[in-house]
Tab-separated table of C-alpha atoms in Angstrom:
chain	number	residue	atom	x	y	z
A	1	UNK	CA	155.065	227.196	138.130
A	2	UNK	CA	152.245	226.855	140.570
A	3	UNK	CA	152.063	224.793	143.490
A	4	UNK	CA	149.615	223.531	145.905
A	5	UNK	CA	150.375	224.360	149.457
A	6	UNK	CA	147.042	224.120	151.522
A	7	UNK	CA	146.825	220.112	152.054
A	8	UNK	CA	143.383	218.792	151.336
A	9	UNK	CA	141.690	216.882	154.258
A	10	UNK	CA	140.830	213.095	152.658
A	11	UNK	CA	137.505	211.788	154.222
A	12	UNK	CA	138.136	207.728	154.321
A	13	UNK	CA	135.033	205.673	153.113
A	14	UNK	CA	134.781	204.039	156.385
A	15	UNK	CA	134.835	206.921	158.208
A	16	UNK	CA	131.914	208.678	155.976
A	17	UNK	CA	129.784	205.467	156.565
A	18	UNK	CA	130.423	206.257	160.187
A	19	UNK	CA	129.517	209.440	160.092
A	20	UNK	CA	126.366	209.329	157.920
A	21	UNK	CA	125.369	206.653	161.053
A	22	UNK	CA	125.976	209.346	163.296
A	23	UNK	CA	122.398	210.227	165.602
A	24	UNK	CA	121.070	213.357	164.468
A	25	UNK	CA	121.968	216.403	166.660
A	26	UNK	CA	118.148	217.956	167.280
A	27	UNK	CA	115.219	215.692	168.697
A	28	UNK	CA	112.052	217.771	167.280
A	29	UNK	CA	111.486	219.956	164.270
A	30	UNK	CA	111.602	223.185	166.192
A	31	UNK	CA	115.198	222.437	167.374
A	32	UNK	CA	116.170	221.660	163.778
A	33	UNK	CA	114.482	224.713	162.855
A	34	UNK	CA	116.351	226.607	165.373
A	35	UNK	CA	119.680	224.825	164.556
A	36	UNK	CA	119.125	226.144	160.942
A	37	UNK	CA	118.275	229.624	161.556
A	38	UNK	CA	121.509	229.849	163.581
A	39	UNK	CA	123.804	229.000	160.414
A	40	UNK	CA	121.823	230.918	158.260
A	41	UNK	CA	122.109	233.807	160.571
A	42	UNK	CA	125.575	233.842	160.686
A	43	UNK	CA	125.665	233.672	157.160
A	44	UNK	CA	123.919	236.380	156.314
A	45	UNK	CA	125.664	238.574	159.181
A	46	UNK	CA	129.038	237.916	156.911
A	47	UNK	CA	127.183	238.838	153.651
A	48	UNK	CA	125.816	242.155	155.609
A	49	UNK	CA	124.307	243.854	152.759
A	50	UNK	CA	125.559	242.032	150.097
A	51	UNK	CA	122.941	239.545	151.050
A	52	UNK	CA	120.361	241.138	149.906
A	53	UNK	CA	121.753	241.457	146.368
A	54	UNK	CA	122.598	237.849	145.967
A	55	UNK	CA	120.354	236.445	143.213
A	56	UNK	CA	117.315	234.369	144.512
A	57	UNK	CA	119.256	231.507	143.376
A	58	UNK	CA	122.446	231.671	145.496
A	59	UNK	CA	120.036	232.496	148.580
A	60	UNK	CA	118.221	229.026	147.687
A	61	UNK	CA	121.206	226.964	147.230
A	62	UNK	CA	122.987	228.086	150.635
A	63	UNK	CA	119.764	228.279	152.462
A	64	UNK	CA	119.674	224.573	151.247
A	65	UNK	CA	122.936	223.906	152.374
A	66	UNK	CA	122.177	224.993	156.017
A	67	UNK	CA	119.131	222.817	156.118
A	68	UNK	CA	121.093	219.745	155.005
A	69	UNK	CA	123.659	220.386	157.778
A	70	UNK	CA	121.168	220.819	160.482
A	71	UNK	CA	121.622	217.160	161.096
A	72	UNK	CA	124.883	216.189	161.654
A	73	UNK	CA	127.105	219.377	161.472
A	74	UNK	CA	127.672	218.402	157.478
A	75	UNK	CA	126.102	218.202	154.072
A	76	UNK	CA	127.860	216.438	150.900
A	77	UNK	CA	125.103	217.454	148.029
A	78	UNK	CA	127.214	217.622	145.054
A	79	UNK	CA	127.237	220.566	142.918
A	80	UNK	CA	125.184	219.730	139.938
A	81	UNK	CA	122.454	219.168	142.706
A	82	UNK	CA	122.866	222.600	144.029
A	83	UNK	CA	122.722	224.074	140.610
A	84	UNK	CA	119.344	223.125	140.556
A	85	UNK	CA	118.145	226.576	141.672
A	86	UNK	CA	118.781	227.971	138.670
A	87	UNK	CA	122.754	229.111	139.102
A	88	UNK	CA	125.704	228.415	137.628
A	89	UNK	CA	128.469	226.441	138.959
A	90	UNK	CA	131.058	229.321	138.837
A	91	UNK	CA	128.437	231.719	140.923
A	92	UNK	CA	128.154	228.016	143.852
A	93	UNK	CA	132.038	228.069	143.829
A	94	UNK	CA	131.843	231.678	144.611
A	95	UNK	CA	129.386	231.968	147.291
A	96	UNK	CA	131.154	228.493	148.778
A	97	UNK	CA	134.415	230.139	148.611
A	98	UNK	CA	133.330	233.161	150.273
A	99	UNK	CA	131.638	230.832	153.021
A	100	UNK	CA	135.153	228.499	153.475
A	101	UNK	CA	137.443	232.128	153.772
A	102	UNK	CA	134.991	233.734	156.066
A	103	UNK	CA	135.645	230.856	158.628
A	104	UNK	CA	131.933	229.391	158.384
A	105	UNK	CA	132.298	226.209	157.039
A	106	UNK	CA	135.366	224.019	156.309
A	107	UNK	CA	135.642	221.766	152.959
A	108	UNK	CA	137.004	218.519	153.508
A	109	UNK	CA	136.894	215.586	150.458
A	110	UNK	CA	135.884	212.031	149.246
A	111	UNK	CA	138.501	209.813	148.508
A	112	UNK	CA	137.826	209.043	145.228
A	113	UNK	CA	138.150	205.211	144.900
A	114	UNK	CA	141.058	203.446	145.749
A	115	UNK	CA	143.015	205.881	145.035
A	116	UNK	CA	144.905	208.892	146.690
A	117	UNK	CA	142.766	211.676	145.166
A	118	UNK	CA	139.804	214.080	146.148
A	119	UNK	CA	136.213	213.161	145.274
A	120	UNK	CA	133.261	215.042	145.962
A	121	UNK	CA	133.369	217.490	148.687
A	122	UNK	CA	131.891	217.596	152.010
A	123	UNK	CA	131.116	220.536	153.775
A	124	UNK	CA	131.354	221.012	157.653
A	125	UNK	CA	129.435	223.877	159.339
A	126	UNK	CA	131.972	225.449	161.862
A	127	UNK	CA	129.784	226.311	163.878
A	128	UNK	CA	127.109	223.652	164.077
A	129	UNK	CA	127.288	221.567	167.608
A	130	UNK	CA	128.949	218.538	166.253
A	131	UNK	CA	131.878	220.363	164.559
A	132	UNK	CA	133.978	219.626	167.376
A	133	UNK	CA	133.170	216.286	167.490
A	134	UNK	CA	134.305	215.816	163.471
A	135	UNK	CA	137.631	217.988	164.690
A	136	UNK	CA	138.787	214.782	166.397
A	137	UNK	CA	137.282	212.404	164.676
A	138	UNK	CA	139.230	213.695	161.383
A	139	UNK	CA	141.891	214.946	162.510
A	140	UNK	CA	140.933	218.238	161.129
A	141	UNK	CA	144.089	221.126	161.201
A	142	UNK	CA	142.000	224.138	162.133
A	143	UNK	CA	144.362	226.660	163.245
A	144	UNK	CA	142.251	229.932	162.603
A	145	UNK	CA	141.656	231.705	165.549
A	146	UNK	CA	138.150	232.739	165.331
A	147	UNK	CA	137.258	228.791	164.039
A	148	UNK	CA	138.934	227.775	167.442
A	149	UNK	CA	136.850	230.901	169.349
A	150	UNK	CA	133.501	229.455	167.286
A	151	UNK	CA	134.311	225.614	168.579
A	152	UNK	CA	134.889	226.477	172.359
A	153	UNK	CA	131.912	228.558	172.606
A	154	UNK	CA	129.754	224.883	171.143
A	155	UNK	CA	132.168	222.985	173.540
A	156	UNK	CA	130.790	225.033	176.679
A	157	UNK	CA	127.162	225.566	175.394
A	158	UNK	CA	126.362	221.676	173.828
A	159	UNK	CA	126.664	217.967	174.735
A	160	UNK	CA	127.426	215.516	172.709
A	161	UNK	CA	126.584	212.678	174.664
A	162	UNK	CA	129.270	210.613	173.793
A	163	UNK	CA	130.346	207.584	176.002
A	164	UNK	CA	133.520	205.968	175.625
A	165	UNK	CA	131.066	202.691	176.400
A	166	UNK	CA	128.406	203.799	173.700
A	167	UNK	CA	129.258	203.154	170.178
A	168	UNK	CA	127.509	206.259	168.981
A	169	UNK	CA	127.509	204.829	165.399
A	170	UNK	CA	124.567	202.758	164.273
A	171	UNK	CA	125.051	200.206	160.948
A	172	UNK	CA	122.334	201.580	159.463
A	173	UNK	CA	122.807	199.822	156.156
A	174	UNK	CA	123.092	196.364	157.712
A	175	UNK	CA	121.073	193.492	158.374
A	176	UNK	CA	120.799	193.702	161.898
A	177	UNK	CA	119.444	197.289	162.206
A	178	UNK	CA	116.643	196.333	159.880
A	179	UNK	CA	115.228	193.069	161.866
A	180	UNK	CA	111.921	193.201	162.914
A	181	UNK	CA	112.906	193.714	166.386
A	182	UNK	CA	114.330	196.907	165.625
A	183	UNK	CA	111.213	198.086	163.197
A	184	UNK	CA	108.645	197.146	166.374
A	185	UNK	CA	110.999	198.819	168.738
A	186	UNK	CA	110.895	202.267	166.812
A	187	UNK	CA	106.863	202.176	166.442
A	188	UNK	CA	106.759	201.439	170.253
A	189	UNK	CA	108.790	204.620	170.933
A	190	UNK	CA	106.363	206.450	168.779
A	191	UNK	CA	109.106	207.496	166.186
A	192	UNK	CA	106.715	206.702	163.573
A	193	UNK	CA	106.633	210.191	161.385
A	194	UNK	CA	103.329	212.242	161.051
A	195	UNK	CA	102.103	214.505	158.653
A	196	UNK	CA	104.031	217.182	159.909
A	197	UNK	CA	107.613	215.473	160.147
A	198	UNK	CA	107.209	214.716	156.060
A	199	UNK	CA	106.329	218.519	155.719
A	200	UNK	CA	109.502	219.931	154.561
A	201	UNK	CA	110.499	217.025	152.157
A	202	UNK	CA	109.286	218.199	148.102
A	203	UNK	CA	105.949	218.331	146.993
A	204	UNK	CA	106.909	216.122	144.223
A	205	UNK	CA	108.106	212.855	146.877
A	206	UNK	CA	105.135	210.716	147.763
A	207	UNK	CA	104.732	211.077	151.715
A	208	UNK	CA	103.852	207.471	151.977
A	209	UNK	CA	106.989	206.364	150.746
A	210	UNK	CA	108.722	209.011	152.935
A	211	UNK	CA	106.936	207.720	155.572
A	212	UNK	CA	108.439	204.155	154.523
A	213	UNK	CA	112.001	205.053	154.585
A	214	UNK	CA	111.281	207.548	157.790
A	215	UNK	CA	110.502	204.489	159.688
A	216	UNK	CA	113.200	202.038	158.785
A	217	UNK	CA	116.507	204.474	157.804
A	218	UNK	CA	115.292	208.127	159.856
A	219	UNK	CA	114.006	211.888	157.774
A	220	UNK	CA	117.338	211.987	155.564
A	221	UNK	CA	116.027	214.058	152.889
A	222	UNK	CA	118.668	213.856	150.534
A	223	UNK	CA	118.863	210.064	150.295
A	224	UNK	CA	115.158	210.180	149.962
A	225	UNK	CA	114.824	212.924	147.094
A	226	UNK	CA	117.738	210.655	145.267
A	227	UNK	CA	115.721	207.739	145.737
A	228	UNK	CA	112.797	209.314	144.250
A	229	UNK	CA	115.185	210.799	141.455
A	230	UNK	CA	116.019	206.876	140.488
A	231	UNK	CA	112.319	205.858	140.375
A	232	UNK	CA	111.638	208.841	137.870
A	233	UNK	CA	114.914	207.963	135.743
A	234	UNK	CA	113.782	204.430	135.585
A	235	UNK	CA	109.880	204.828	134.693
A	236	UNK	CA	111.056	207.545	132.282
A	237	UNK	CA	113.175	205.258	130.225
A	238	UNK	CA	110.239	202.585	130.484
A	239	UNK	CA	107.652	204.728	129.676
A	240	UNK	CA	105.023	204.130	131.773
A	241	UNK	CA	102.137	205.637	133.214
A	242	UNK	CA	102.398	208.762	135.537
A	243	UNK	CA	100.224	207.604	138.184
A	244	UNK	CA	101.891	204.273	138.056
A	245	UNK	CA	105.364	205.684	139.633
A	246	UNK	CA	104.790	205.877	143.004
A	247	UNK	CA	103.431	202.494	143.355
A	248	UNK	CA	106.577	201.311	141.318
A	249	UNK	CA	108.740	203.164	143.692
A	250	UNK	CA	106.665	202.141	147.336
A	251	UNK	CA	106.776	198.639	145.815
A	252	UNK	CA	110.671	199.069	145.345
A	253	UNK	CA	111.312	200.523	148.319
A	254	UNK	CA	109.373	197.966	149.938
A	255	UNK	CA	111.488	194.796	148.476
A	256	UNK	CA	114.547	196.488	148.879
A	257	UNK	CA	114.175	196.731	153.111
A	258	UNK	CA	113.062	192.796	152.779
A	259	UNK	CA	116.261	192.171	151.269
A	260	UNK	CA	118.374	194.575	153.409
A	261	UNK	CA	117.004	192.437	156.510
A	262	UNK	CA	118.422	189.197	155.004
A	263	UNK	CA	121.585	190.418	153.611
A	264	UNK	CA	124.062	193.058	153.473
A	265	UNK	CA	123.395	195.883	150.819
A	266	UNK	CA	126.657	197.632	150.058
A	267	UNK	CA	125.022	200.138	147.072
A	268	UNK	CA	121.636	200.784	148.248
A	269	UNK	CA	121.244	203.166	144.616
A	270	UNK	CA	122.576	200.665	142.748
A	271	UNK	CA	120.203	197.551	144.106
A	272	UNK	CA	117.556	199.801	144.491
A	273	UNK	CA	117.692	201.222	140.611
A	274	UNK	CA	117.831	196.701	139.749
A	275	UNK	CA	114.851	196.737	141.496
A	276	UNK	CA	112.944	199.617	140.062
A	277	UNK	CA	114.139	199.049	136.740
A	278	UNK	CA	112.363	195.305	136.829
A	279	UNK	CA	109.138	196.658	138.786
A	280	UNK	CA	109.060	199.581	135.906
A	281	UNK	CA	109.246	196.947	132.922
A	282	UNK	CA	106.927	194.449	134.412
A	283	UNK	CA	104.271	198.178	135.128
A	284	UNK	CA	105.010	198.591	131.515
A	285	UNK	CA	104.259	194.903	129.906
A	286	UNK	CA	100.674	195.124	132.414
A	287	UNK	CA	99.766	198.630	130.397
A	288	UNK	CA	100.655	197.220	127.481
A	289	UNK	CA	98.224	194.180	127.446
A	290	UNK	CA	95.397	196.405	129.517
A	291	UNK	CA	95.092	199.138	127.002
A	292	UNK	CA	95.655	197.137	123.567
A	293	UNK	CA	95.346	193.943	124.676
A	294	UNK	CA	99.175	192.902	123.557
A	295	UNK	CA	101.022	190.429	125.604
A	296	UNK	CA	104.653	190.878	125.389
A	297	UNK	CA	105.462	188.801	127.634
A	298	UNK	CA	104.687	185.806	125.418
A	299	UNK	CA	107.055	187.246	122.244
A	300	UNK	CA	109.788	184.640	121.642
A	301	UNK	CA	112.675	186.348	119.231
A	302	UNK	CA	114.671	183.919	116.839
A	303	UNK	CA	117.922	184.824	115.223
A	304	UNK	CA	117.280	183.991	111.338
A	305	UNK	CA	120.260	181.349	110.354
């Protein structure tokens, strides 16, 4: 009989929080864009010619995987997301497998629940700056000799900036970060995003309502595009007009942040779906009585005795 010997490193769901709360490692898009060309590179160098006969789809899915790490050494997109670009989930374990054996990224999991067993993974980019940082910070066992060669050469070249003072986590989930104190403060330091910070986000998101969550959460495009993902499930299954979603979703996203300043959100998906799922009915019942002139609003039911 088999038996698992390689021990699985458990990522505790405080310690995620902390880490998604963790300040982004580049300060301007060109840095990011330099951050990501440096994984990539050293992805493709391991591929060496094989990279060019990957199919387009396995080049899309880890060229999105380097992007999504660019900001804090890690991404956690599950696989169905991944699969998006048109590959199967066998050919993602494959190219992920080759990426974890080659010494390029290490795979650590979600607990799943309350209980002692492995969730989604999360993948950290060995050689991204703030690897070394989530070395100690998880008690990660990386004995391999050219991952320890990879994290000295960050640990001479880049700075974390971390103060035993500083808490270098911000709760950016909790009341406090979203006062109004803290929203004037950001416009003052002109972190307000232009046209060109939304540019890499999909055609398909509204930039005003990236814009909206730039300013009060930071450019995390995978909360964003998951976000927008809920606002199409929800108008979908309410059938309304197309050019009535975004103003459901600004409108959402909107009340959510006014409730987020007042009290603590745990599930921001969950309370945000609540509140799309309400804007997208009341949309609905306002089409309803515009085109035909039907209120529905004003329909009492009675059970028949």
């Amino acid at each position: 009989m088999k038996t698992r010997t390689k021990q699985r490193t458990i990522i505790e769901h405080s310690q995620f929080r902390q880490m998604l709360s963790y300040h982004t490692c580049y300060t301007n898009k060109s840095e990011q864009q330099d951050i990501k060309n440096s994984l990539k590179g050293e992805i493709m160098a391991a591929y060496e010619d094989k990279w060019q006969r990957l199919a387009d789809g396995t080049r899309s899915a880890i060229d999105e995987l380097c992007f999504m790490a660019t900001e804090k050494g890690f991404c956690y997109a599950s696989k169905g997301y991944l699969t998006r670009h048109n590959i199967s989930k066998r050919t993602l374990d494959r190219a992920i497998n080759f990426l974890s054996n080659k010494g390029l990224i290490y795979i650590a999991y979600r607990r799943r629940g309350c209980l002692n067993l492995t969730g989604k993974p999360v993948f950290l980019f060995i050689s991204h700056p703030y690897f070394e940082y989530w070395t100690s910070f998880l008690s990660l066992n990386v004995v391999d000799n050219d991952v320890a060669n990879v994290v000295t050469g960050n640990s001479q070249t880049v700075s974390l900036s971390i103060d035993s003072a500083d808490d270098p986590f911000s709760t950016s989930f909790s009341p406090r970060s979203l006062s109004k104190e803290s929203v004037k403060d950001r416009s003052e330091n002109d972190e307000t995003p232009t046209d060109s910070d939304l540019d890499y986000l999909p055609q398909y998101i509204d930039k005003e309502f990236g814009t909206i969550y730039k300013v009060h959460f930071g450019l995390n495009v995978a909360r964003i595009n998951q976000l927008w993902k809920i606002l199409h499930q929800q108008a979908y299954k309410a059938n309304i007009e197309p050019e009535n979603v975004s103003q459901a979703g600004i409108w959402s996203l909107k009340q959510l942040i006014g409730q987020m300043k007042i009290k603590k959100v745990k599930n921001i998906y969950a309370y945000y779906t609540q509140i799309v799922k309400d804007k997208c009915h009341d949309i609905f019942l306002d089409e309803c009585e515009n085109e035909y002139g039907a209120d529905f609003s004003k329909l009492a039911f009675e059970i028949p005795h």
